[in-house]
Short mmCIF file of C-alpha atoms in Angstrom, two decimals:
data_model
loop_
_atom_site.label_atom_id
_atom_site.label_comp_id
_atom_site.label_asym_id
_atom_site.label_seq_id
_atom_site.Cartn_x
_atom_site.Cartn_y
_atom_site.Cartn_z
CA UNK A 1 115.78 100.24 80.02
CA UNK A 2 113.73 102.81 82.01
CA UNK A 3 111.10 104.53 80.49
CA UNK A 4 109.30 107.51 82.66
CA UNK A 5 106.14 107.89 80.09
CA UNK A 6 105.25 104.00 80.50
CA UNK A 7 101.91 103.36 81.80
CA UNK A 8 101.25 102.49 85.43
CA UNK A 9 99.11 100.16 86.52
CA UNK A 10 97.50 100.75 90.41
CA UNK A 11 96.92 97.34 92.35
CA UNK A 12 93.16 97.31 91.47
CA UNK A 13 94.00 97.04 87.71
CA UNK A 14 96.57 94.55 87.76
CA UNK A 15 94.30 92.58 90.08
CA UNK A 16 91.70 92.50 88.13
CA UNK A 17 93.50 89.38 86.39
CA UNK A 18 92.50 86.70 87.86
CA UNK A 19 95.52 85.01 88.41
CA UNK A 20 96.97 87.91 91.07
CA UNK A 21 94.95 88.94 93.68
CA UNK A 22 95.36 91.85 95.62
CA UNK A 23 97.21 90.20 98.85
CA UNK A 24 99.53 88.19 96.35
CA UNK A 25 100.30 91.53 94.56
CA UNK A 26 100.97 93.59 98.08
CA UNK A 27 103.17 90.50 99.23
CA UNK A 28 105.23 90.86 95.72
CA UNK A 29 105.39 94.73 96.50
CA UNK A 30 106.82 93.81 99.61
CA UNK A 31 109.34 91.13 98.16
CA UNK A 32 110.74 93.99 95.63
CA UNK A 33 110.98 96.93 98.36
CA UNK A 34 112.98 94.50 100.19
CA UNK A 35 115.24 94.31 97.77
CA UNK A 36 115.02 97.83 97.19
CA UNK A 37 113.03 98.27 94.10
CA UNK A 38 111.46 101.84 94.12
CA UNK A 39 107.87 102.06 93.40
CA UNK A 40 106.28 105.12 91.89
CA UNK A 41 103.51 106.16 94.35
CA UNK A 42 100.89 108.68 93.90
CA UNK A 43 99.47 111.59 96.33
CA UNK A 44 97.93 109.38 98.51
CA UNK A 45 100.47 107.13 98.70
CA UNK A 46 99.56 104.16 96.33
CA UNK A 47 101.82 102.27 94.64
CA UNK A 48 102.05 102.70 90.96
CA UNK A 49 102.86 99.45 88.76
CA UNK A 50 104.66 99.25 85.40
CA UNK A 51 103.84 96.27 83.20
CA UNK A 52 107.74 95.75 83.13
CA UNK A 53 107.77 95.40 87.16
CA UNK A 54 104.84 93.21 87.15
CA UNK A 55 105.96 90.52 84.63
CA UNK A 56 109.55 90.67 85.97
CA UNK A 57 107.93 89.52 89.25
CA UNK A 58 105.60 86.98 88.06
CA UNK A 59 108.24 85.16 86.04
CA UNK A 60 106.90 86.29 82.87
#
């Protein structure tokens, strides 16, 4: 289930664990537009991250 008022995360944040750097995050970003997952982005273009995306990706 979608929800449009959960938190997003920018790459910085969610690389600031220190298990996903930012290279392994951008290649995951990658992976999912691929398979056409749509990413949030903001004015300048960044991608925005929900904590649902993120553990989806990571196996979690």
């Amino acid at each position: 289930m979608s929800n449009e008022s959960e938190y997003r995360y920018f790459a910085k944040d969610v690389a600031a664990n220190p298990e996903v750097t930012t290279s392994t995050l951008r290649r995951w970003s990658i992976g999912l537009e691929k398979a056409r997952y749509k990413f949030k982005r903001n004015e300048r273009g960044q991608r925005k991250f929900t904590m649902n995306a993120i553990l989806k990706r990571s196996g979690n």
